[in-house]
Short mmCIF file of C-alpha atoms in Angstrom, two decimals:
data_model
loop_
_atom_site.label_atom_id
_atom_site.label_comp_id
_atom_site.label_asym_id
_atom_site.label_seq_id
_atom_site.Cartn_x
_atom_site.Cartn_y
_atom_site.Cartn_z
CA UNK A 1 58.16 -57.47 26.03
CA UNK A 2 56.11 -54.59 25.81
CA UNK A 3 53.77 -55.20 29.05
CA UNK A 4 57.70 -56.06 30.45
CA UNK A 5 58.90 -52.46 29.47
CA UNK A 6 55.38 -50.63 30.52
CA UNK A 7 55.23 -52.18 33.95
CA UNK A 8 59.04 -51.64 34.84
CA UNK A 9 58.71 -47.74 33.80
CA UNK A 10 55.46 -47.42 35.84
CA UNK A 11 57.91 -49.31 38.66
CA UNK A 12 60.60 -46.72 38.38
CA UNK A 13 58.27 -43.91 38.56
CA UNK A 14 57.12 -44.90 41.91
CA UNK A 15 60.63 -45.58 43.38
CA UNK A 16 60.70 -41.59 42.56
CA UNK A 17 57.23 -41.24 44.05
CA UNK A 18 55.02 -40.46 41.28
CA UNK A 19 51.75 -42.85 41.75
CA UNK A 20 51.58 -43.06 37.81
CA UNK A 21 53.32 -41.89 34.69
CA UNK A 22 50.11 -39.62 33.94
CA UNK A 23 50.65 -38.15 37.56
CA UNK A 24 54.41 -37.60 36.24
CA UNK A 25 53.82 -36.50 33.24
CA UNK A 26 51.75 -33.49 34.54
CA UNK A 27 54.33 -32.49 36.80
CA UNK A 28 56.77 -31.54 34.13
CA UNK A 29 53.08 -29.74 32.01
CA UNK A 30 51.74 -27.91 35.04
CA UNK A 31 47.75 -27.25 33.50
CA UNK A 32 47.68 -29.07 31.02
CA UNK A 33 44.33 -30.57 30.99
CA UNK A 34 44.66 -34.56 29.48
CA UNK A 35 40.83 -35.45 30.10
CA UNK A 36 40.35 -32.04 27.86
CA UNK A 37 43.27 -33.20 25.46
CA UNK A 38 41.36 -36.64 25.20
CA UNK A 39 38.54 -35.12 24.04
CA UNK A 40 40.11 -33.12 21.37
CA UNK A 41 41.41 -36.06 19.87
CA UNK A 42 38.09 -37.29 19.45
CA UNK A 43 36.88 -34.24 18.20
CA UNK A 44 39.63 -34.22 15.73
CA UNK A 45 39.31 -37.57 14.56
CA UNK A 46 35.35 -36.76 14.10
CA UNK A 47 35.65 -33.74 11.71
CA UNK A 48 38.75 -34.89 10.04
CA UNK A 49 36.42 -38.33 9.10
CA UNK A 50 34.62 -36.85 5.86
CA UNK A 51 37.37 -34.49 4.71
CA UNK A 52 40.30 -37.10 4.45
CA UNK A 53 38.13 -39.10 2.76
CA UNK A 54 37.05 -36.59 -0.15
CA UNK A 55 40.97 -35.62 -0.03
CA UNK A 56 42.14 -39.10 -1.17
CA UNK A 57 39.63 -39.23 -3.85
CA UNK A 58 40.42 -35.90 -5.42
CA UNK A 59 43.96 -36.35 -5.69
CA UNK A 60 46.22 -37.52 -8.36
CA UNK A 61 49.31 -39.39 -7.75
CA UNK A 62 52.26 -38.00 -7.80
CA UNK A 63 56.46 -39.17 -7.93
CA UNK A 64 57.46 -36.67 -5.05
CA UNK A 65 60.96 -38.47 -4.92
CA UNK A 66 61.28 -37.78 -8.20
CA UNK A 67 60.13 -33.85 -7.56
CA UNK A 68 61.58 -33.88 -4.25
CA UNK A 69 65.12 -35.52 -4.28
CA UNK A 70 67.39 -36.22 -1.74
CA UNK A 71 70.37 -34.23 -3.22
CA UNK A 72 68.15 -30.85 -3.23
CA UNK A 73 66.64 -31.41 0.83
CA UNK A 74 69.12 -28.97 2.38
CA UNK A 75 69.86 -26.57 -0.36
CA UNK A 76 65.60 -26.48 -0.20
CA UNK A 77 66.04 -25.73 3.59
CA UNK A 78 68.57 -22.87 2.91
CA UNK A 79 66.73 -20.92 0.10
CA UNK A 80 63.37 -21.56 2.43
CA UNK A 81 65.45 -19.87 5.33
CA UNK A 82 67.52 -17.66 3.32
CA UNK A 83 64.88 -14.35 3.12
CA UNK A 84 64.27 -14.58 6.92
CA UNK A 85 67.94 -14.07 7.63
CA UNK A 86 67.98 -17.61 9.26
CA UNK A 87 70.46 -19.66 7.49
CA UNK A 88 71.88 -22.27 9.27
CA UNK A 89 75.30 -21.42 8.19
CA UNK A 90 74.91 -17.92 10.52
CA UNK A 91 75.08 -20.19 13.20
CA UNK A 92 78.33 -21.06 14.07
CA UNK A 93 77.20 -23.21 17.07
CA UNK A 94 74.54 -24.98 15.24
CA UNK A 95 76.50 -27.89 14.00
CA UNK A 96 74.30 -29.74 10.81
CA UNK A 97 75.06 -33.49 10.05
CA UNK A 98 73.91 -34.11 6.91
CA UNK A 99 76.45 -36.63 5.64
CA UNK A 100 74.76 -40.25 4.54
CA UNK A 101 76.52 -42.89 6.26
CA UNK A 102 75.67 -46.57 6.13
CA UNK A 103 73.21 -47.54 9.77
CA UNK A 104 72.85 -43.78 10.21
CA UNK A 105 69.48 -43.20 11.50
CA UNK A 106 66.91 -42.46 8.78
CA UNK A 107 64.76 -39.26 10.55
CA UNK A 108 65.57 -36.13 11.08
CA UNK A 109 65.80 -34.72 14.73
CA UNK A 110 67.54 -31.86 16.86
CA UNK A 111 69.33 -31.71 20.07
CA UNK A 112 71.74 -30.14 22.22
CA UNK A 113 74.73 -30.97 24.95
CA UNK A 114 74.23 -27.50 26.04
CA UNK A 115 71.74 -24.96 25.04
CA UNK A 116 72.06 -22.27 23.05
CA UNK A 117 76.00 -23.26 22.91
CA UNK A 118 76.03 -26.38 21.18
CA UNK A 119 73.21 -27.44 19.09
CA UNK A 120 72.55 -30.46 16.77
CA UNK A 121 70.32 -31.24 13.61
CA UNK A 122 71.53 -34.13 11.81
CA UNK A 123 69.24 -36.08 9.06
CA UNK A 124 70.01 -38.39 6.22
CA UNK A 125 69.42 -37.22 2.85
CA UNK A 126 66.28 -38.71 1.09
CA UNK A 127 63.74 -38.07 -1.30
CA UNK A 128 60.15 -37.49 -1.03
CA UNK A 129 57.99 -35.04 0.84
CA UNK A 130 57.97 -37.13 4.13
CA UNK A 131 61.66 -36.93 4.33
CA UNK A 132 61.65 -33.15 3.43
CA UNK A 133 59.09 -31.97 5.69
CA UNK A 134 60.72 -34.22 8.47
CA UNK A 135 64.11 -31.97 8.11
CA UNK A 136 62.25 -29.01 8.09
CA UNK A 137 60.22 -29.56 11.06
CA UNK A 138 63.52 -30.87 12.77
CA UNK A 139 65.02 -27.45 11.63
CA UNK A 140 62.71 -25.59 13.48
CA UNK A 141 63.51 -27.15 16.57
CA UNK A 142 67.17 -27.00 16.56
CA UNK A 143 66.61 -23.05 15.72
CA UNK A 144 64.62 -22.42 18.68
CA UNK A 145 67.35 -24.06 20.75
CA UNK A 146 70.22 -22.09 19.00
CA UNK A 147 68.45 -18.91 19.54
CA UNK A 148 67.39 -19.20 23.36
CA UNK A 149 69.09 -17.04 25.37
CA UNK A 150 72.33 -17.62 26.83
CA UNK A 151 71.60 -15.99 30.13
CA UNK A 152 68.53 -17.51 30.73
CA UNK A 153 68.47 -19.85 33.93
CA UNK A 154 68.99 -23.68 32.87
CA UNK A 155 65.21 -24.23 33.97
CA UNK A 156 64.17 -21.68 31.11
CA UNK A 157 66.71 -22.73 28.64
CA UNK A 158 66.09 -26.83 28.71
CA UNK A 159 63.52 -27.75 31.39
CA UNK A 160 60.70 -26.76 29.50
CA UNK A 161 57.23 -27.85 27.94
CA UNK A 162 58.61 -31.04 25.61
CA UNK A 163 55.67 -29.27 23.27
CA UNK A 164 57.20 -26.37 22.69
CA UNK A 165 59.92 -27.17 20.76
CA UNK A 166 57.46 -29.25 19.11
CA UNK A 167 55.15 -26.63 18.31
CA UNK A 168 58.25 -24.55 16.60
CA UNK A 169 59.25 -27.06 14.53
CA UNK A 170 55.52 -27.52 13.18
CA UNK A 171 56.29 -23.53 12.53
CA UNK A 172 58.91 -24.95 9.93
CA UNK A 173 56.64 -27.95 8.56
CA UNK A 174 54.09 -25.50 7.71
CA UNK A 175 56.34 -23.37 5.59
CA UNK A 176 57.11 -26.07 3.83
CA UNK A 177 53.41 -27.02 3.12
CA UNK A 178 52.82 -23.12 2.07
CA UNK A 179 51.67 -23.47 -1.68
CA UNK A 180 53.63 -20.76 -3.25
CA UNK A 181 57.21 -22.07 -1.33
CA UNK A 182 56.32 -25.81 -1.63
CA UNK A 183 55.28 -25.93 -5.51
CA UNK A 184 58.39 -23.86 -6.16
CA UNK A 185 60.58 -26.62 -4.52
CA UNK A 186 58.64 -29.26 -6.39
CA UNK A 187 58.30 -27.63 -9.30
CA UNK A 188 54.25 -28.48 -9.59
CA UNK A 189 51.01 -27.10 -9.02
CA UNK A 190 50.50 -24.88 -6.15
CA UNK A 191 46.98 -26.04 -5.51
CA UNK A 192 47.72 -29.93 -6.03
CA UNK A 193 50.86 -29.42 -4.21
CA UNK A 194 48.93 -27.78 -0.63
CA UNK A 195 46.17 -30.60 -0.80
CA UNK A 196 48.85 -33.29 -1.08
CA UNK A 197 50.65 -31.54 2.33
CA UNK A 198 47.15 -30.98 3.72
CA UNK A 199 46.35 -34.65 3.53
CA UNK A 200 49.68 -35.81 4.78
CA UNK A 201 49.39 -33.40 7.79
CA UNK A 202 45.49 -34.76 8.57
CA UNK A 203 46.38 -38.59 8.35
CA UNK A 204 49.46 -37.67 11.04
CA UNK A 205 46.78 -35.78 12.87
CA UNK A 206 44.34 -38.59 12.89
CA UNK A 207 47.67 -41.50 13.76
CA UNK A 208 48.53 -38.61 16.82
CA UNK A 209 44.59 -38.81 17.86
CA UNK A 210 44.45 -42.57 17.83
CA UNK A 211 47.10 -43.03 20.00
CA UNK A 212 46.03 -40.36 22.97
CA UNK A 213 43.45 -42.72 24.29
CA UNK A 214 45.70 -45.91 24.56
CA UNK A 215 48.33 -43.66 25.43
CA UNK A 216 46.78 -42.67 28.85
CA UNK A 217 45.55 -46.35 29.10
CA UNK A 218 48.83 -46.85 29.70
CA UNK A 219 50.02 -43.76 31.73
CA UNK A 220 47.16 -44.49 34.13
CA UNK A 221 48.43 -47.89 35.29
CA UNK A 222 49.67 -48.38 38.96
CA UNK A 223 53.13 -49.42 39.24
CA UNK A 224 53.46 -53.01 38.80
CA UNK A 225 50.00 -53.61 36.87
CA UNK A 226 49.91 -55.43 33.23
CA UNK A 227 49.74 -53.53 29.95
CA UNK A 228 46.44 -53.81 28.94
CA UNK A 229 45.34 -55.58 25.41
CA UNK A 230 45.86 -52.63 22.91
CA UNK A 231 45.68 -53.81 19.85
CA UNK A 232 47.99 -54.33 16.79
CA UNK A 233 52.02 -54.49 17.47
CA UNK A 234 52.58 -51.99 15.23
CA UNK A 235 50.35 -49.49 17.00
CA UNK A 236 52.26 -50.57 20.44
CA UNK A 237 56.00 -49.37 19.11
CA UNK A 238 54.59 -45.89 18.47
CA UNK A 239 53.12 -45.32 22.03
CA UNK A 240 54.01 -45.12 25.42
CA UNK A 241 53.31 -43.90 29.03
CA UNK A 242 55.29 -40.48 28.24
CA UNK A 243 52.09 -39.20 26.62
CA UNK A 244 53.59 -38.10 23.30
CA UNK A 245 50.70 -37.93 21.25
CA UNK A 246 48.93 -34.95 23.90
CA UNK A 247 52.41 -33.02 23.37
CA UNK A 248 52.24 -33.71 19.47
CA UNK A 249 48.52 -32.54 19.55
CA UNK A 250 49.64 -29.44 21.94
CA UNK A 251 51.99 -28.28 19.34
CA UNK A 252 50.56 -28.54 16.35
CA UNK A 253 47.87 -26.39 17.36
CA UNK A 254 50.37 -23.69 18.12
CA UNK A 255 52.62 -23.93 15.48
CA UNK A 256 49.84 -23.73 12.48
CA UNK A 257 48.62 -21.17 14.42
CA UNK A 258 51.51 -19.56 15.10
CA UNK A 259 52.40 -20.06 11.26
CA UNK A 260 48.89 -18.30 10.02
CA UNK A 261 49.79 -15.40 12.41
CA UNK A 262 52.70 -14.68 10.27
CA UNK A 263 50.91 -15.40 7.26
CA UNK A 264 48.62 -12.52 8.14
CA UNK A 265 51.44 -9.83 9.72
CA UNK A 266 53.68 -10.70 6.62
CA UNK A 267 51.95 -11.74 3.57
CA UNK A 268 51.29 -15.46 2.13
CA UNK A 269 55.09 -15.33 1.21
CA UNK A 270 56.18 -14.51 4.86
CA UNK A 271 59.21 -16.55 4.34
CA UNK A 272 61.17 -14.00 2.04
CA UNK A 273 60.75 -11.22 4.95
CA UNK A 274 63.65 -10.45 7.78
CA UNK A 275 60.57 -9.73 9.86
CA UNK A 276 59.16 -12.98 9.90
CA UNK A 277 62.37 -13.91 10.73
CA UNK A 278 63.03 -11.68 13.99
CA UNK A 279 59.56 -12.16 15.57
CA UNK A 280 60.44 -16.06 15.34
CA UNK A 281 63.81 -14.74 16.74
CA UNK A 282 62.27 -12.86 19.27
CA UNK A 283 60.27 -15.79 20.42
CA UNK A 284 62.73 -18.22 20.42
CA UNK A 285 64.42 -15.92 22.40
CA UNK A 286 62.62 -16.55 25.17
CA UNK A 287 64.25 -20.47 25.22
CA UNK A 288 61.76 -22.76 27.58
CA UNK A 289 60.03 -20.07 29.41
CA UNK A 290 56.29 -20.66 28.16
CA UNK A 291 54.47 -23.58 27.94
CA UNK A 292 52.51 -23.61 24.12
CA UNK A 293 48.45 -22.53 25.80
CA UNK A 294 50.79 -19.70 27.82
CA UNK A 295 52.56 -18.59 24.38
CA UNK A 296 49.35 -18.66 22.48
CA UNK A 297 47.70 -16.56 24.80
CA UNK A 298 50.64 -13.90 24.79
CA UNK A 299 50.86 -13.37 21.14
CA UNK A 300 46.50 -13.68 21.29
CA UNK A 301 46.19 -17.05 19.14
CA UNK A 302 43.04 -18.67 19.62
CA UNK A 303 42.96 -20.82 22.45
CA UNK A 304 44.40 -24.01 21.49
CA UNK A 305 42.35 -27.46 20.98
CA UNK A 306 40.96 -29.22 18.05
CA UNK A 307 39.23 -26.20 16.37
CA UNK A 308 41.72 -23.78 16.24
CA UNK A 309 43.82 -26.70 14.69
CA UNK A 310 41.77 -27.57 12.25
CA UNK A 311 40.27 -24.09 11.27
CA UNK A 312 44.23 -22.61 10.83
CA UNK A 313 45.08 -25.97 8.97
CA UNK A 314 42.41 -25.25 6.67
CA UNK A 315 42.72 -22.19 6.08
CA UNK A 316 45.75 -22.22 3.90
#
């Protein structure tokens, strides 16, 4: 089924004259370099190697669905929000679906019929840190899209980098992972409580990496060829031709260092000032305008790849 699914994408790709999906998929990221992205990966999943490993040892385990329950996930969101003036409620066309309803799907994710008009983020409650940092990463997505601006051409409002919304939303996972706002959630030690989220975030790292090889394995293929043998059929549900795992990669890079520019303007709490809040504003702002390396370069981040990655990730 899944050589079936991979050959009749790379099939309807052609019929609208792209030679492969990697040839397609760089025509919606003009300059974005994949034989450079594949390399990152590697890099990543080189210097990441030692550090997980001394990471997992260190650590003591902890109940975080017992610290982090389901029936505190959005009032957690709020207070995280509340200092930055960027409560969802403010919103009025920022509709949140937080209800739990039996065969609702479990992850949290954003989305909108029309942009900045009518914008989703829906999410079933659940416990645990996964579950938390999912909703706020998903938050940070559906703000972006709530805050572009209205008279911004549709090309600039939802035709955009798929990273970029990405990369904002990793803006949001990374306040939750801030030690002083994440053990105050949990109620537990700051320090235990930022390796935990620094571990988590390195192991989705390293699962992002793995896939970017066998990911343009597959977007390489001419139209009509066989999926090649990639492994174990869990790994094949999580990739595709659409090159995810580069965009996932893209924007995590910007949004930790996006997150550790704010960190440094506003203070290791830069959650509990309105400033924080309107230079997010002010970005978002701009809706789909900027790809993430054209973004970093305007607010002079580091140019984005595995090192600036890692060195803002670890730097917290």
């Amino acid at each position: 089924l899944r050589e079936e699914l991979v050959a009749r994408e790379s099939e309807g790709l052609a019929a609208l004259g792209f030679a492969s999906a990697r040839v397609f998929a760089e025509s919606l990221r003009p300059g974005v370099d994949y034989g450079f992205w594949s390399a990152q990966a590697e890099a990543l999943l080189a210097a990441t190697a030692a550090g997980l490993r001394d990471a997992e040892r260190a650590l003591r385990p902890l109940a975080w669905d017992e610290v982090l329950p389901a029936s505190r996930l959005r009032p957690a969101l709020d207070f995280a929000l509340e200092g930055m003036r960027l409560e969802l409620a403010r919103l009025p066309a920022l509709r949140v679906d937080g209800e739990p309803r039996a065969g609702k799907y479990a992850a949290a994710l954003a989305g909108a019929p029309r942009v900045p008009d009518e914008v989703w983020l829906v999410f079933a409650p659940a416990s645990g840190a996964v579950a938390w940092e999912a909703l706020f990463a998903s938050a940070g997505e559906a703000l972006h899209l709530a805050f572009s601006c209205a008279s911004l051409s549709i090309e600039r409002r939802v035709l955009g980098d798929p990273a970029l919304g990405l990369a904002f939303g990793e803006v949001m996972r990374t306040l939750f992972a801030e030690p002083a706002l994440g053990a105050t959630l949990a109620g537990v030690d700051p320090v235990h409580f930022a390796a935990a989220a620094q571990r988590r975030h390195l192991l989705e790292l390293r699962a992002n990496a793995e896939r970017v090889a066998l990911e343009l394995q597959l977007a390489e293929l001419s139209p009509g060829a066989a999926a090649p043998e990639l492994g174990e059929a869990g790994i094949l549900a999580s990739i595709g031709p659409a090159l995810s795992s580069v965009d996932r990669l893209r924007a995590a890079s910007l949004g930790v260092c996006l997150a550790r520019l704010l960190r440094t303007r506003f203070g290791r709490e830069w959650w509990k000032t309105r400033a924080a809040g309107e230079l997010l504003k002010e970005l978002w702002d701009t809706g789909a305008s900027y790809a993430p390396e054209a973004l970093a370069r305007e607010l002079s981040l580091p140019a984005l790849g595995a090192e600036a990655l890692l060195e803002a990730e670890l730097a917290r």
